[in-house]
Amino acid sequence: MKRKSLSIIAAAGLSVVLALGGCARAGQESSSSGSPGEITMWTHSAGNPGELAVYQQIISDFNASQTQYKIVQQNFPQGSYNDAITAAATARKLPCLLDMDGPVMPNWAWAGYLQPLGLPDDLINSLLPTTVGRYKDTVYSAGYWDAALSIFARKSVLDKNTIRIPTVDKPWTLDEFDAAVTKLKANGYTTPLDLGAADKGEWWSYAYSPMLQSTGGDLINRSTMKSADGALNGPDAVKFFTWFQQAFKNGWADNAGPVGNQRFIDDKVALSYTGVWNAEDALKSVGNDLLILPPVDFGKGPKIGGGSWQWGISAGCKNADGARAYLKFSFQDKYLTAFADSQVVIPSTAAATTASKYFNDKAPLHQFAVLSQKFALARPATPGYPAISLSFEKAAKDIMSGADVRSTLDTAVQAIDTDIKSQNGYGF
């Protein structure tokens, strides 16, 4: 998984969701299926041979393990997956099994295209919380893995500049972080920090809303899911975005690009706010000097984003029991470990993590598993999330470019609340 895929995935996911939301509650007459017992499964994984190999192994093993059901897989490139889902939803012929980006699942459930997942409680309870998709306290999706964010640094650079190395138990405070980047800029790094601001799409909510939450704000009032007022434009939100704007004004960060972690690898920046998908390349380039640091504590505890691709069952699936049996089979730890080690992503169970060559407690990327367990938060489980994410991205980019913080956040809140009201509160 490369970070560029986060934008592609988000663009696909959000456009699909908005299309589905337009015909919400339309119902679904049938799912695409051939002969009795045949279960169609769609993925967005075409062009990803490592991921497809794991799927092919699971499907082969499941089909050989019984004679009642047969999984038939169809794979789409990420860029065209949304078109396929939209067309199938319009024709009421969604496949039985489909994958989806975690934060958009509530919109699909609200639109009536998914049924409750119905997997055993002991299986669901064994998974990382951010790999389980819930809408209104009902589980509709679950995933094999999650991603996590960190700050990459070189130990030699921090030592040279007498900067404390933060730990999970004692992360950098905001004052410490500001002092660190100020010192690094003064001591030779023209732009000491890569925040990833050259990226676009879902990266913005995934990466920066946890910082907002760490300050005390949020994307929406999660207790009601009916308004962003006070959460996205309150004093804590203003405080965070004032800092965010200042980081660019001070020259600590910029949006010059490229997208990814290359500037850190080239030692053009000292600190890189990035994800597990860039860790293997960083490890190869930086070696034992690489530090995988916890997020900054902006005042209310460190936070990072969580919730990635997950599996669900369409509402009109004629072989829902078979789809459920396949999913239960697929969540064996050996398959989760295979996903983790082929894609360098965090397994969704403790046992699979222990078996992973990248994430076991002695492995070089184990810190990501720790960060995911301790600090990861899911994005708001509301069908209105697509509009929230788009509004957040626009506001954050405008503020980065110098717009007035408070009025920009007020405008974002107004857009979000207008969308929620237009959909009668999305069922809340």
C-alpha positions as a printed Julia matrix, in Angstrom:
428×3 Matrix{Float64}:
   0.0     0.0     0.0
   1.48    3.32   -1.09
   0.24    6.61    0.22
  -0.72    7.74   -3.27
  -3.36    5.01   -3.14
  -5.0     6.73   -0.17
  -6.08    9.58   -2.44
  -7.19    7.22   -5.2
  -9.12    5.09   -2.75
 -10.74    8.13   -1.21
 -11.74    9.6    -4.54
 -13.28    6.31   -5.52
 -14.94    5.73   -2.18
 -16.41    9.21   -1.85
 -17.81    9.36   -5.36
 -19.39    5.95   -4.92
 -20.92    6.98   -1.63
 -22.31   10.21   -2.96
 -23.84    8.35   -5.88
 -25.36    5.75   -3.59
 -26.57    8.38   -1.15
 -28.54   10.0    -3.94
 -30.72    6.9    -4.24
 -30.71    6.04   -0.55
 -33.22    3.5     0.64
 -33.91    2.43   -2.93
 -33.72   -1.17   -1.88
 -32.11   -4.01   -3.76
 -33.77   -6.84   -5.61
 -30.9    -9.17   -6.31
 -27.16   -9.64   -6.18
 -25.1   -10.85   -9.09
 -24.82  -14.59   -8.78
 -24.72  -17.48  -11.21
 -25.59  -21.02  -10.3
 -27.02  -21.92   -6.87
 -24.27  -21.78   -4.27
 -22.12  -19.45   -6.36
 -21.07  -16.32   -4.47
 -19.65  -13.37   -6.37
 -16.91  -11.38   -4.67
 -15.6    -8.01   -5.9
 -12.32   -6.39   -4.87
 -10.5    -3.18   -5.76
  -7.21   -5.11   -5.87
  -6.48   -5.55   -9.58
  -2.87   -4.58  -10.17
  -1.8    -5.6    -6.67
  -0.31   -9.09   -7.16
   0.65   -9.59   -3.52
  -2.84   -8.89   -2.24
  -4.47  -10.94   -4.99
  -2.27  -13.92   -4.22
  -3.57  -14.0    -0.65
  -7.16  -13.72   -1.81
  -6.63  -16.51   -4.31
  -5.21  -18.74   -1.58
  -8.14  -18.07    0.76
 -10.7   -18.68   -1.98
  -8.98  -21.86   -3.13
  -8.82  -23.18    0.43
 -12.45  -22.27    1.17
 -13.79  -23.76   -2.04
 -11.86  -26.97   -1.37
 -13.07  -27.16    2.24
 -16.74  -27.69    1.41
 -19.07  -28.33   -1.53
 -22.08  -26.15   -0.75
 -20.65  -22.8    -1.89
 -18.21  -21.53   -4.5
 -16.57  -18.11   -4.31
 -16.11  -16.44   -7.71
 -13.75  -13.47   -7.55
 -13.75  -10.42   -9.8
 -11.07   -7.76   -9.43
 -11.18   -4.13  -10.5
  -8.44   -1.5   -10.64
  -8.82    1.08   -7.89
  -9.59    3.77  -10.43
 -12.58    1.95  -11.93
 -13.91    0.15   -8.84
 -16.26    3.02   -8.0
 -17.81    2.96  -11.47
 -18.45   -0.78  -11.19
 -20.07   -0.43   -7.76
 -22.21    2.53   -8.86
 -23.45    0.69  -11.95
 -24.22   -2.46   -9.96
 -26.03   -0.52   -7.26
 -28.15    1.31   -9.83
 -29.04   -2.0   -11.49
 -29.63   -3.6    -8.07
 -27.06   -6.25   -8.86
 -24.32   -5.74   -6.32
 -22.11   -8.77   -5.65
 -22.64  -10.74   -2.45
 -19.2    -9.83   -1.08
 -17.64   -6.43   -1.61
 -14.8    -4.48   -0.05
 -15.09   -0.84    0.91
 -13.05    1.89    2.56
 -13.96    1.81    6.25
 -15.14    5.42    6.77
 -17.65    5.28    3.9
 -19.38    2.11    5.14
 -22.06    3.94    7.2
 -23.3     5.68    4.07
 -23.66    2.34    2.3
 -25.49    0.85    5.27
 -27.81    3.88    5.51
 -28.52    3.66    1.77
 -29.7     0.09    2.25
 -26.96   -1.64    0.29
 -25.45   -3.64    3.14
 -26.82   -6.12    5.63
 -25.45   -6.66    9.15
 -22.27   -8.7     8.96
 -23.44  -11.35   11.41
 -20.03  -12.83   12.23
 -19.55  -14.45   15.67
 -18.92  -12.06   18.57
 -15.71  -13.84   19.55
 -14.29  -13.21   16.07
 -15.33   -9.54   16.03
 -13.98   -9.02   19.55
 -10.59  -10.44   18.53
 -10.08   -7.69   15.93
  -8.55   -4.25   16.34
 -11.47   -1.89   17.03
 -10.57    0.26   14.01
 -10.89   -2.75   11.69
 -14.55   -3.26   12.64
 -17.13   -1.08   10.92
 -20.13   -0.17   13.06
 -23.11    2.0    12.17
 -25.64    2.69   14.92
 -24.09   -0.04   17.09
 -24.5    -2.7    14.39
 -21.46   -4.31   12.73
 -21.62   -4.08    8.94
 -18.0    -4.63    7.96
 -14.66   -5.97    9.15
 -11.12   -5.88    7.78
  -7.99   -7.97    7.79
  -5.6    -5.12    8.49
  -5.16   -1.47    9.38
  -2.66    1.26    8.64
  -1.06    3.64   11.12
   0.74    6.97   11.12
   3.97    7.96   12.76
   6.69   10.59   12.67
   9.85    9.27   11.03
  13.15   10.67   12.26
  16.84    9.82   12.31
  18.27    9.1    15.75
  21.56   10.67   14.74
  19.83   13.93   13.79
  17.89   14.19   17.05
  20.99   13.34   19.08
  23.09   15.88   17.2
  20.52   18.57   17.94
  20.01   17.45   21.57
  16.32   16.79   20.96
  14.62   14.31   23.27
  13.47   11.11   21.61
   9.78   10.76   22.48
   8.24    7.49   23.56
   4.73    6.03   23.55
   4.51    6.71   27.29
   6.0    10.19   26.99
   5.36   11.67   23.54
   6.39   15.15   22.54
   4.19   17.91   23.9
   3.28   20.61   21.41
   5.78   22.98   23.02
   8.53   20.37   22.67
   7.58   19.71   19.07
   7.61   23.41   18.2
  11.01   23.79   19.87
  12.35   20.77   17.98
  11.34   21.97   14.51
  12.54   25.49   15.32
  15.96   24.11   16.28
  16.12   21.83   13.24
  15.3    24.75   10.94
  17.95   26.92   12.59
  20.53   24.15   12.28
  20.35   23.47    8.56
  16.98   22.09    7.48
  15.27   24.69    5.28
  11.99   22.81    5.76
  12.41   20.52    8.76
   8.98   18.86    8.66
   7.07   16.99    5.94
   3.39   16.95    6.94
   2.31   15.39    3.65
   0.44   18.51    2.58
   1.15   17.88   -1.11
  -1.33   14.99   -0.94
  -5.06   15.37   -1.45
  -8.39   13.66   -0.85
  -8.99   11.46    2.17
  -5.4    11.92    3.36
  -6.41   15.29    4.81
  -9.07   13.94    7.15
  -7.13   10.77    7.91
  -3.91   12.63    8.72
  -4.98   15.93   10.3
  -8.31   15.33   12.03
  -6.5    13.21   14.68
  -4.36   16.29   15.43
  -7.57   18.28   15.76
  -8.93   15.63   18.14
  -5.7    15.66   20.12
  -6.26   19.4    20.63
  -9.84   18.83   21.8
 -11.85   19.49   18.64
 -13.43   17.06   16.19
 -15.03   16.74   12.77
 -18.54   16.54   14.23
 -20.29   16.23   17.58
 -20.09   12.46   17.85
 -22.64   12.2    20.65
 -25.43   13.17   18.26
 -23.85   13.13   14.75
 -26.23   15.99   13.92
 -23.92   19.02   13.79
 -20.29   20.05   13.51
 -20.95   23.31   15.33
 -18.68   23.69   18.34
 -16.56   20.7    17.36
 -15.02   21.94   14.12
 -15.2    25.66   14.89
 -14.91   25.83   18.68
 -11.96   27.24   20.65
  -9.95   23.99   20.47
 -10.43   23.74   16.7
  -9.38   27.37   16.27
  -6.33   26.68   18.41
  -5.29   23.69   16.33
  -5.8    25.35   12.96
  -3.98   28.47   14.11
  -1.0    26.21   14.84
  -1.47   24.41   11.51
  -1.4    27.7     9.6
   1.61   28.91   11.6
   3.57   25.75   10.75
   3.47   26.74    7.07
   3.92   30.45    7.7
   7.03   29.72    9.79
   8.49   27.55    7.07
   8.44   24.44    9.24
   6.36   22.67    6.59
   5.25   23.26    3.0
   3.12   21.62    0.34
   5.8    21.47   -2.33
   5.8    17.69   -2.61
   6.46   15.14   -3.82
   3.76   12.97   -2.25
   5.38   10.24   -0.19
   8.43    9.99    2.0
  11.19   10.76   -0.49
  12.29   14.03    1.07
  12.96   12.23    4.35
  14.86    9.45    2.61
  16.96   12.11    0.86
  17.53   13.86    4.24
  15.93   17.06    2.95
  13.53   17.06    5.9
  14.34   15.87    9.41
  10.84   14.73   10.41
   8.21   13.08    8.23
   4.59   12.57    9.23
   3.76    9.47    7.24
   2.39    5.95    7.37
   3.31    2.31    7.63
   3.12    1.98    3.83
   6.34    4.02    3.59
   8.15    2.24    6.41
   9.83   -0.55    4.43
  11.51    1.87    2.01
  12.58    4.1     4.89
  14.03    1.15    6.76
  16.01    0.05    3.71
  17.38    3.55    3.2
  17.97    4.69    6.78
  18.57    1.36    8.5
  19.07    1.27   12.25
  19.11    5.05   12.38
  15.37    5.12   11.67
  13.04    6.14   14.49
   9.31    5.44   14.31
   7.98    8.04   16.73
   4.55    8.46   18.33
   2.29   11.36   17.33
   2.53   14.68   19.1
   0.29   15.3    22.09
  -1.54   18.52   21.24
  -3.01   18.62   24.75
  -5.66   15.87   24.95
  -3.45   12.86   24.29
  -1.82   11.56   21.08
  -4.16   10.44   18.27
  -3.76    8.86   14.83
  -6.26    7.85   12.18
  -7.57    4.31   11.89
  -9.97    2.31    9.74
  -9.07    1.04    6.28
 -10.51   -1.39    3.72
 -13.1    -3.8     5.07
 -15.48   -6.51    3.85
 -19.27   -6.46    3.84
 -22.24   -8.43    2.5
 -24.75   -6.77    0.19
 -28.35   -6.53    1.34
 -29.69   -8.51   -1.62
 -27.2   -11.38   -1.43
 -29.08  -14.64   -2.12
 -26.39  -16.72   -0.44
 -25.75  -14.62    2.64
 -25.08  -17.69    4.79
 -22.39  -18.78    2.35
 -20.89  -15.29    2.19
 -20.8   -15.26    5.98
 -19.19  -18.7     6.07
 -16.5   -17.51    3.65
 -15.75  -14.39    5.68
 -15.51  -16.38    8.9
 -13.1   -18.79    7.16
 -11.04  -15.91    5.76
 -10.3   -14.37    9.15
  -7.91  -17.16   10.14
  -4.72  -15.72   11.6
  -2.53  -17.32    8.95
  -4.31  -15.33    6.24
  -4.15  -12.1     8.22
  -0.41  -12.59    8.65
  -0.05  -13.26    4.93
  -1.82   -9.97    4.16
   0.36   -8.11    6.63
   3.62   -9.44    5.29
   2.74   -9.1     1.61
   1.42   -5.53    1.94
   3.31   -4.26    5.03
   0.09   -3.45    6.88
  -0.88   -4.1    10.5
  -2.74   -7.39   11.13
  -6.13   -7.06   12.78
  -5.53   -9.75   15.45
  -2.88  -10.12   18.14
  -2.02  -13.67   17.05
  -1.45  -12.61   13.44
   0.7    -9.73   14.64
   2.83  -12.09   16.71
   3.39  -14.26   13.63
   4.2   -11.35   11.3
   7.81  -10.88   10.22
   7.29   -7.1    10.22
   5.14   -6.53   13.29
   5.99   -9.12   15.95
   7.43   -7.71   19.16
  11.01   -8.13   17.95
  10.41   -6.95   14.39
  11.6    -3.58   13.05
   8.09   -2.22   12.44
   6.51   -3.44   15.66
   6.1     0.15   16.81
   3.33    0.63   14.25
   1.29   -2.15   15.86
   1.75   -0.43   19.22
   0.7     2.96   17.84
  -2.37    1.44   16.21
  -3.44   -0.27   19.42
  -2.88    2.75   21.64
  -3.75    5.8    19.6
  -5.86    4.95   16.52
  -9.33    6.47   16.19
 -11.95    5.74   13.55
 -13.45    8.58   11.58
 -17.07    9.48   12.48
 -19.45    6.59   11.77
 -22.07    8.66   10.01
 -23.5     8.48    6.48
 -22.62   12.17    6.24
 -18.89   11.46    6.41
 -18.21   12.09    2.68
 -19.47   15.67    2.97
 -17.6    16.11    6.26
 -14.33   14.94    4.73
 -14.65   17.16    1.66
 -15.49   20.21    3.78
 -12.61   19.52    6.16
 -10.12   19.19    3.3
 -11.21   22.47    1.71
 -11.08   24.35    5.02
  -7.69   22.97    5.98
  -6.19   23.8     2.58
  -7.6    27.33    2.69
  -6.21   27.85    6.19
  -2.83   26.46    5.12
  -2.83   29.11    2.39
  -3.54   31.93    4.85
  -7.34   32.2     5.12
  -8.88   33.5     8.32
  -9.13   30.55   10.66
 -12.44   31.16   12.45
 -14.5    32.26    9.46
 -13.14   29.39    7.34
 -14.13   26.86    9.99
 -17.57   28.47   10.33
 -18.06   28.06    6.59
 -17.08   24.39    6.79
 -19.5    23.82    9.67
 -22.3    25.48    7.72
 -21.66   23.21    4.71
 -21.62   20.08    6.86
 -24.73   21.0     8.82
 -26.6    21.93    5.63
 -25.82   18.51    4.19
 -26.98   16.75    7.36
 -30.25   18.7     7.4
 -30.85   17.99    3.72
 -30.76   14.27    4.52
 -32.99   14.54    7.59
 -30.09   13.89    9.93
 -28.98   10.69    8.18
 -31.18    8.66   10.48
 -29.81   10.02   13.75
